[in-house]
Amino acid sequence: MKMELTAIKDAFDRVTKKQKLSNSKVQEVFDLIDKEIKQTLQKLQSSNDRESRIDCKSVLADLKAKLKDIAPLSQLESTQKELNLALSKYPKIVEKSFVPDISKAYRNIDFDTHTVNEIIGSHFYRQGLFEVGDCFTSETGESVSALAMKSQFQELFGIVDAMKHRNLEPALNWAMFNSDKLKPNGSDLLLKLHRLQFVEIVQKGNRDRALQYSKACLAPFASNHMVEIQKLMGALLWTGRLEHSPYSHLLSPANWDTVTGELTRLFCNILGQSYKSPLSVTMEAGIRGLPPLLKFMNVMAGKRLEWQSMKQLPVPVELDREFHFHSIFVCPVSKEQSTEENPPMLMSCGHVLCKQSITKMSKNGTKSFKCPYCPSDVNSAQCRPLVF
């Protein structure tokens, strides 16, 4: 697909290049014609002001001869032919690269209309298109489940919009209210939000307020983030002029974008929703998988074969890692799928086992054990549930 798009871009670039060349040549010829006509007019006007009369017929004859020498038609003909040739080839390349009829790669599948409508309605709300989502859910009658999604994402977009205006209060309130849910994810979002707020206070030049804020909001994180807090304390020396300090990176807008993205991911995680819209992911995966399927169907059509009865795709469709999902975890020790009673647990070394396997290997938590992946000693008390 990438190669096909490259060919289209190259063809388009050729057309635009020929068009620019043709326009340039036309302008050049017009400028020459304009110059000769103006010179002739000046001669005719000057003859009226003098006693000696100029023969108008001879002046116009000279103009006609000069215009003939310029030969505008012959000069424009070659560049216009090249442009027309490039224009005639471009549609053929587009038609060759894009298959207008994709129905050949379609299989007759009975879709659950309720599920499809729910996914589409949720997509609108996830994108902040609340009025469009309301209209869609009203027409499809899927209002009950969709309204719950709407209220949740209205809160998210309210927080994000406030952060765009450098107002962290809604984000801080949400992070503090959900602090117990954020801890299992190992998130330090609350600290990052307090850091942004602290930097804003410092940059405004209020050192006393910044110091008070650090004591009230940053001190609780000192045990695990001392180095980070020490750097923030160093920034106090540059109150009101951080842009000229060694801490100027703290003012980067990218810091706000990063924290906003992390908050959005955690917000979706707590709701049990994926960070990306399921509809967007499905469409992107389908678009990438369509070209090999269409090529295969062209071969199938030639051999008069059918694939409607196949239980899996007839050709391998390679998708990037961003489309790889592992919502089901299989413990590498017990070889069993995780469940609510036996959830996947993240160990201190970063590897994952199911809870029952950790319990068994640690003798019910009475001793540490070796991770089966690496030589690290693992304490079962430090293991925490892994949230996908």
Coordinates of C-alpha atoms in Angstrom, one line a residue:
M1 CA 0.0 0.0 0.0
K2 CA 2.9 2.4 0.8
M3 CA 4.5 1.7 -2.5
E4 CA 1.2 2.4 -4.3
L5 CA 0.7 5.7 -2.5
T6 CA 4.3 6.6 -3.4
A7 CA 3.6 6.1 -7.1
I8 CA 0.5 8.3 -6.9
K9 CA 2.5 11.0 -5.1
D10 CA 5.2 10.9 -7.7
A11 CA 2.7 11.2 -10.5
F12 CA 1.0 14.1 -8.8
D13 CA 4.3 15.8 -8.3
R14 CA 5.0 15.4 -12.0
V15 CA 1.7 17.0 -12.9
T16 CA 2.2 20.0 -10.6
K17 CA 5.8 20.4 -11.9
K18 CA 4.5 20.5 -15.6
Q19 CA 1.7 22.8 -14.6
K20 CA 4.1 25.3 -13.0
L21 CA 6.4 25.1 -16.0
S22 CA 3.5 25.7 -18.3
N23 CA 2.2 28.7 -16.3
S24 CA 5.7 30.2 -16.1
K25 CA 6.0 29.9 -19.9
V26 CA 2.6 31.5 -20.5
Q27 CA 3.5 34.4 -18.2
E28 CA 6.8 34.9 -20.0
V29 CA 5.1 35.1 -23.4
F30 CA 2.4 37.4 -22.1
D31 CA 5.0 39.7 -20.6
L32 CA 6.8 39.9 -24.0
I33 CA 3.6 40.7 -25.8
D34 CA 2.7 43.3 -23.2
K35 CA 6.1 44.9 -23.5
E36 CA 5.9 45.2 -27.4
I37 CA 2.3 46.6 -27.3
K38 CA 3.3 49.2 -24.7
Q39 CA 6.3 50.3 -26.7
T40 CA 4.2 50.6 -29.8
L41 CA 1.6 52.7 -27.9
Q42 CA 4.3 55.0 -26.7
K43 CA 5.5 55.5 -30.2
L44 CA 2.0 56.4 -31.5
Q45 CA 1.4 58.7 -28.5
S46 CA 4.7 60.5 -28.9
S47 CA 4.1 61.1 -32.7
N48 CA 1.0 63.1 -31.8
D49 CA 3.0 65.5 -29.7
R50 CA 5.6 66.2 -32.3
E51 CA 5.4 68.0 -35.7
S52 CA 6.8 65.0 -37.5
R53 CA 4.2 62.4 -38.1
I54 CA 4.9 58.7 -37.8
D55 CA 3.3 56.4 -40.3
C56 CA 0.9 54.4 -38.1
K57 CA 0.6 51.6 -40.6
S58 CA 4.4 51.0 -40.6
V59 CA 4.4 51.1 -36.7
L60 CA 1.6 48.5 -36.6
A61 CA 3.3 46.4 -39.3
D62 CA 6.5 46.4 -37.1
L63 CA 4.4 45.3 -34.1
K64 CA 2.9 42.5 -36.2
A65 CA 6.3 41.3 -37.3
K66 CA 7.7 41.3 -33.7
L67 CA 4.6 39.4 -32.4
K68 CA 5.2 36.9 -35.1
D69 CA 8.8 36.5 -34.1
I70 CA 7.7 35.9 -30.5
A71 CA 5.5 33.1 -31.9
P72 CA 3.4 32.5 -28.7
L73 CA 1.6 29.5 -30.0
S74 CA 4.7 27.6 -30.9
Q75 CA 6.4 28.5 -27.6
L76 CA 3.4 27.4 -25.5
E77 CA 2.6 24.3 -27.6
S78 CA 5.4 22.1 -26.2
T79 CA 4.9 22.8 -22.5
Q80 CA 1.2 22.4 -22.9
K81 CA 1.6 19.0 -24.6
E82 CA 3.8 17.9 -21.7
L83 CA 1.2 19.0 -19.2
N84 CA -1.6 17.3 -21.1
L85 CA 0.4 14.1 -21.2
A86 CA 1.0 14.1 -17.5
L87 CA -2.6 14.9 -16.8
S88 CA -3.8 12.0 -19.0
K89 CA -1.6 9.5 -17.2
Y90 CA -2.5 10.6 -13.6
P91 CA -6.1 9.3 -13.5
K92 CA -4.9 5.9 -14.9
I93 CA -2.3 5.6 -12.1
V94 CA -5.0 6.5 -9.5
E95 CA -7.4 3.9 -10.9
K96 CA -4.7 1.3 -10.9
S97 CA -3.7 2.0 -7.3
F98 CA -7.2 2.3 -5.8
V99 CA -9.8 -0.4 -6.4
P100 CA -13.2 1.4 -6.8
D101 CA -15.1 -1.8 -5.9
I102 CA -14.1 -3.3 -2.5
S103 CA -17.2 -5.5 -2.2
K104 CA -15.1 -8.4 -3.5
A105 CA -13.3 -8.5 -0.1
Y106 CA -16.6 -8.5 1.8
R107 CA -18.0 -11.5 3.5
N108 CA -21.7 -11.9 4.3
I109 CA -21.6 -11.6 8.1
D110 CA -24.6 -11.0 10.3
F111 CA -23.7 -8.0 12.4
D112 CA -25.3 -7.3 15.8
T113 CA -26.9 -4.0 14.9
H114 CA -27.2 -3.0 18.6
T115 CA -23.4 -3.5 19.1
V116 CA -22.5 -1.6 16.0
N117 CA -24.7 1.3 16.9
E118 CA -23.3 1.3 20.4
I119 CA -19.7 1.4 19.0
I120 CA -20.5 4.3 16.6
G121 CA -22.4 6.3 19.2
S122 CA -19.6 5.8 21.7
H123 CA -17.0 6.9 19.1
F124 CA -18.8 10.3 18.7
Y125 CA -18.7 10.8 22.5
R126 CA -15.1 9.8 22.8
Q127 CA -14.2 12.4 20.1
G128 CA -16.1 15.1 22.0
L129 CA -18.8 15.3 19.3
F130 CA -21.6 15.3 21.8
E131 CA -24.3 16.9 19.7
V132 CA -23.6 14.4 16.8
G133 CA -23.6 11.6 19.3
D134 CA -27.0 12.7 20.8
C135 CA -28.5 12.9 17.3
F136 CA -27.2 9.4 16.4
T137 CA -28.3 7.7 19.6
S138 CA -31.7 9.4 19.4
E139 CA -32.3 8.1 15.8
T140 CA -31.0 4.6 16.6
G141 CA -32.7 4.3 20.0
E142 CA -29.5 3.3 21.8
S143 CA -29.7 6.1 24.3
V144 CA -29.5 4.1 27.6
S145 CA -26.0 2.7 27.3
A146 CA -24.7 5.7 25.3
L147 CA -25.8 8.3 27.8
A148 CA -23.6 6.8 30.5
M149 CA -20.6 7.0 28.1
K150 CA -21.6 10.6 27.3
S151 CA -21.5 11.8 30.9
Q152 CA -18.2 10.1 31.6
F153 CA -16.4 11.6 28.5
Q154 CA -18.0 15.0 29.1
E155 CA -16.1 15.0 32.4
L156 CA -12.9 14.0 30.6
F157 CA -13.2 16.7 27.9
G158 CA -14.0 19.3 30.6
I159 CA -10.7 18.4 32.4
V160 CA -8.7 18.5 29.2
D161 CA -10.2 21.8 28.1
A162 CA -9.4 23.3 31.5
M163 CA -5.8 22.1 31.2
K164 CA -5.5 23.8 27.8
H165 CA -6.3 27.1 29.6
R166 CA -3.7 26.2 32.3
N167 CA -6.4 25.4 34.8
L168 CA -5.4 22.3 36.8
E169 CA -8.1 22.3 39.4
P170 CA -10.5 19.8 37.7
A171 CA -7.6 17.5 36.9
L172 CA -6.2 17.6 40.5
N173 CA -9.7 17.0 41.9
W174 CA -10.2 14.0 39.6
A175 CA -6.7 12.5 40.4
M176 CA -7.2 12.9 44.2
F177 CA -10.7 11.4 44.1
N178 CA -9.4 8.4 42.1
S179 CA -6.0 8.1 43.9
D180 CA -6.9 4.6 45.1
K181 CA -7.6 3.4 41.6
L182 CA -4.4 5.0 40.2
K183 CA -2.1 3.3 42.7
P184 CA -2.5 -0.2 41.2
N185 CA -1.3 1.2 37.9
G186 CA 1.9 2.5 39.5
S187 CA 0.9 6.0 38.3
D188 CA 2.5 9.2 39.6
L189 CA 0.0 11.4 37.8
L190 CA -0.9 13.3 40.9
L191 CA 2.7 14.3 41.4
K192 CA 3.0 15.4 37.8
L193 CA -0.1 17.6 38.1
H194 CA 1.3 19.2 41.3
R195 CA 4.6 19.8 39.5
L196 CA 2.9 21.6 36.7
Q197 CA 1.0 23.8 39.2
F198 CA 4.2 24.5 41.2
V199 CA 6.0 25.6 38.0
E200 CA 3.2 27.9 37.1
I201 CA 3.3 29.6 40.5
V202 CA 7.1 29.9 40.3
Q203 CA 7.0 31.4 36.9
K204 CA 4.5 34.0 38.1
G205 CA 7.0 35.2 40.6
N206 CA 5.3 34.3 43.8
R207 CA 8.1 32.5 45.7
D208 CA 6.3 32.4 49.1
R209 CA 3.2 30.8 47.6
A210 CA 5.4 28.3 45.7
L211 CA 7.2 27.3 48.9
Q212 CA 3.8 26.9 50.7
Y213 CA 2.5 24.8 47.8
S214 CA 5.6 22.6 47.9
K215 CA 5.2 21.9 51.6
A216 CA 1.5 21.1 51.3
C217 CA 1.4 19.2 48.0
L218 CA 4.9 18.0 47.1
A219 CA 6.2 17.0 50.5
P220 CA 4.0 13.8 50.7
F221 CA 5.8 12.4 47.6
A222 CA 9.3 13.0 49.0
S223 CA 9.9 9.5 50.2
N224 CA 9.7 8.1 46.6
H225 CA 10.5 11.1 44.4
M226 CA 13.2 13.0 46.4
V227 CA 15.4 13.8 43.4
E228 CA 12.5 15.2 41.4
I229 CA 11.4 17.4 44.3
Q230 CA 15.0 18.6 44.9
K231 CA 15.1 19.8 41.3
L232 CA 11.8 21.7 41.7
M233 CA 13.2 23.3 44.9
G234 CA 16.3 24.5 42.9
A235 CA 13.9 26.2 40.5
L236 CA 12.8 28.4 43.4
L237 CA 16.0 30.4 43.0
W238 CA 14.9 31.5 39.5
T239 CA 11.4 32.6 40.5
G240 CA 9.8 34.7 37.8
R241 CA 12.7 34.1 35.3
L242 CA 12.7 30.3 34.7
E243 CA 13.1 30.8 31.0
H244 CA 16.7 32.1 31.6
S245 CA 17.6 29.3 34.1
P246 CA 18.9 25.7 33.9
Y247 CA 15.3 24.7 34.6
S248 CA 13.8 26.3 31.5
H249 CA 12.7 22.8 30.3
L250 CA 10.0 22.9 33.0
L251 CA 8.2 25.5 30.9
S252 CA 8.0 23.4 27.8
P253 CA 4.4 23.0 26.5
A254 CA 5.3 19.3 25.8
N255 CA 5.1 18.7 29.6
W256 CA 1.5 19.7 29.5
D257 CA 0.8 17.6 26.5
T258 CA 2.5 14.5 28.1
V259 CA 0.5 14.8 31.3
T260 CA -2.8 15.4 29.4
G261 CA -2.2 12.3 27.4
E262 CA -1.4 10.2 30.5
L263 CA -4.5 11.5 32.3
T264 CA -6.6 10.6 29.3
R265 CA -5.2 7.1 29.2
L266 CA -5.7 6.6 32.9
F267 CA -9.2 8.0 32.7
C268 CA -10.1 5.5 30.0
N269 CA -8.4 2.7 32.0
I270 CA -10.5 3.4 35.1
L271 CA -13.6 3.4 33.0
G272 CA -12.6 0.0 31.5
Q273 CA -12.3 1.6 28.1
S274 CA -9.4 1.5 25.6
Y275 CA -7.4 4.6 25.0
K276 CA -8.2 4.6 21.3
S277 CA -11.7 4.4 20.0
P278 CA -12.6 0.8 19.0
L279 CA -14.1 2.2 15.8
S280 CA -10.9 4.0 14.9
V281 CA -8.8 1.0 15.6
T282 CA -11.1 -1.3 13.6
M283 CA -11.2 1.1 10.6
E284 CA -7.4 1.5 10.6
A285 CA -6.8 -2.2 10.8
G286 CA -9.3 -2.8 8.0
I287 CA -7.7 -0.2 5.8
R288 CA -4.3 -1.8 6.2
G289 CA -5.6 -5.3 5.7
L290 CA -7.7 -4.5 2.6
P291 CA -5.1 -4.4 -0.2
P292 CA -3.8 -8.0 0.3
L293 CA -7.4 -9.2 0.5
L294 CA -8.3 -7.5 -2.7
K295 CA -5.3 -8.9 -4.5
F296 CA -6.2 -12.3 -3.2
M297 CA -9.8 -12.0 -4.4
N298 CA -8.6 -11.0 -7.9
V299 CA -6.7 -14.4 -8.0
M300 CA -9.7 -16.2 -6.5
A301 CA -12.0 -14.7 -9.1
G302 CA -9.8 -15.9 -11.9
K303 CA -9.9 -19.5 -10.5
R304 CA -13.6 -19.3 -9.7
L305 CA -13.1 -20.1 -6.1
E306 CA -15.2 -18.9 -3.1
W307 CA -14.0 -17.9 0.4
Q308 CA -17.4 -17.2 2.0
S309 CA -17.2 -20.5 3.9
M310 CA -13.6 -20.0 5.1
K311 CA -13.2 -19.7 8.9
Q312 CA -10.2 -17.5 8.8
L313 CA -8.5 -15.0 6.4
P314 CA -7.2 -16.8 3.3
V315 CA -3.9 -14.8 3.3
P316 CA -1.7 -13.5 6.2
V317 CA -2.4 -9.8 6.9
E318 CA 0.5 -8.2 8.7
L319 CA -0.4 -5.4 11.2
D320 CA 1.8 -3.2 13.2
R321 CA 2.3 -3.8 17.0
E322 CA -0.2 -1.1 17.8
F323 CA -2.9 -3.5 16.6
H324 CA -1.7 -6.3 18.8
F325 CA -3.9 -6.7 21.9
H326 CA -3.5 -9.2 24.7
S327 CA -6.7 -8.9 26.8
I328 CA -6.3 -12.5 27.8
F329 CA -3.2 -13.4 29.8
V330 CA -1.9 -17.0 30.0
C331 CA 0.4 -17.6 32.9
P332 CA 3.8 -19.0 31.7
V333 CA 4.1 -21.2 34.8
S334 CA 0.7 -22.8 35.2
K335 CA -0.2 -22.4 31.4
E336 CA -3.7 -21.3 32.5
Q337 CA -5.7 -18.2 31.5
S338 CA -6.0 -15.5 34.2
T339 CA -9.4 -14.9 35.8
E340 CA -10.9 -12.5 38.3
E341 CA -10.0 -14.9 41.1
N342 CA -6.6 -15.6 39.6
P343 CA -5.5 -12.2 38.1
P344 CA -2.2 -11.4 36.4
M345 CA 0.3 -9.9 38.9
L346 CA 3.2 -7.6 38.1
M347 CA 6.3 -8.5 40.0
S348 CA 9.0 -6.1 41.2
C349 CA 11.3 -7.2 38.3
G350 CA 8.7 -6.2 35.8
H351 CA 7.6 -9.7 34.7
V352 CA 4.1 -11.1 35.1
L353 CA 2.7 -14.3 36.6
C354 CA -0.8 -15.3 37.8
K355 CA -1.6 -14.8 41.4
Q356 CA -1.9 -18.6 42.2
S357 CA 1.5 -19.3 40.7
I358 CA 3.1 -16.6 42.8
T359 CA 1.3 -17.9 45.9
K360 CA 2.5 -21.4 45.2
M361 CA 6.1 -20.4 44.4
S362 CA 6.3 -18.2 47.5
K363 CA 4.8 -20.9 49.8
N364 CA 1.8 -18.7 50.6
G365 CA 3.9 -15.6 50.9
T366 CA 6.3 -17.1 53.5
K367 CA 9.5 -16.7 51.4
S368 CA 10.9 -15.0 48.3
F369 CA 11.4 -16.9 45.1
K370 CA 13.4 -16.6 41.8
C371 CA 11.6 -15.1 38.8
P372 CA 11.3 -17.7 36.1
Y373 CA 12.4 -15.1 33.5
C374 CA 15.3 -13.4 35.2
P375 CA 17.6 -14.0 38.3
S376 CA 15.7 -11.4 40.4
D377 CA 14.5 -12.4 43.9
V378 CA 10.8 -11.6 44.1
N379 CA 8.9 -10.8 47.3
S380 CA 5.2 -11.7 46.9
A381 CA 4.2 -8.8 49.1
Q382 CA 5.5 -6.4 46.5
C383 CA 3.5 -7.9 43.6
R384 CA 0.5 -6.0 42.5
P385 CA -2.5 -6.7 40.1
L386 CA -1.8 -5.8 36.5
V387 CA -4.5 -3.7 34.8
F388 CA -4.7 -4.0 31.0

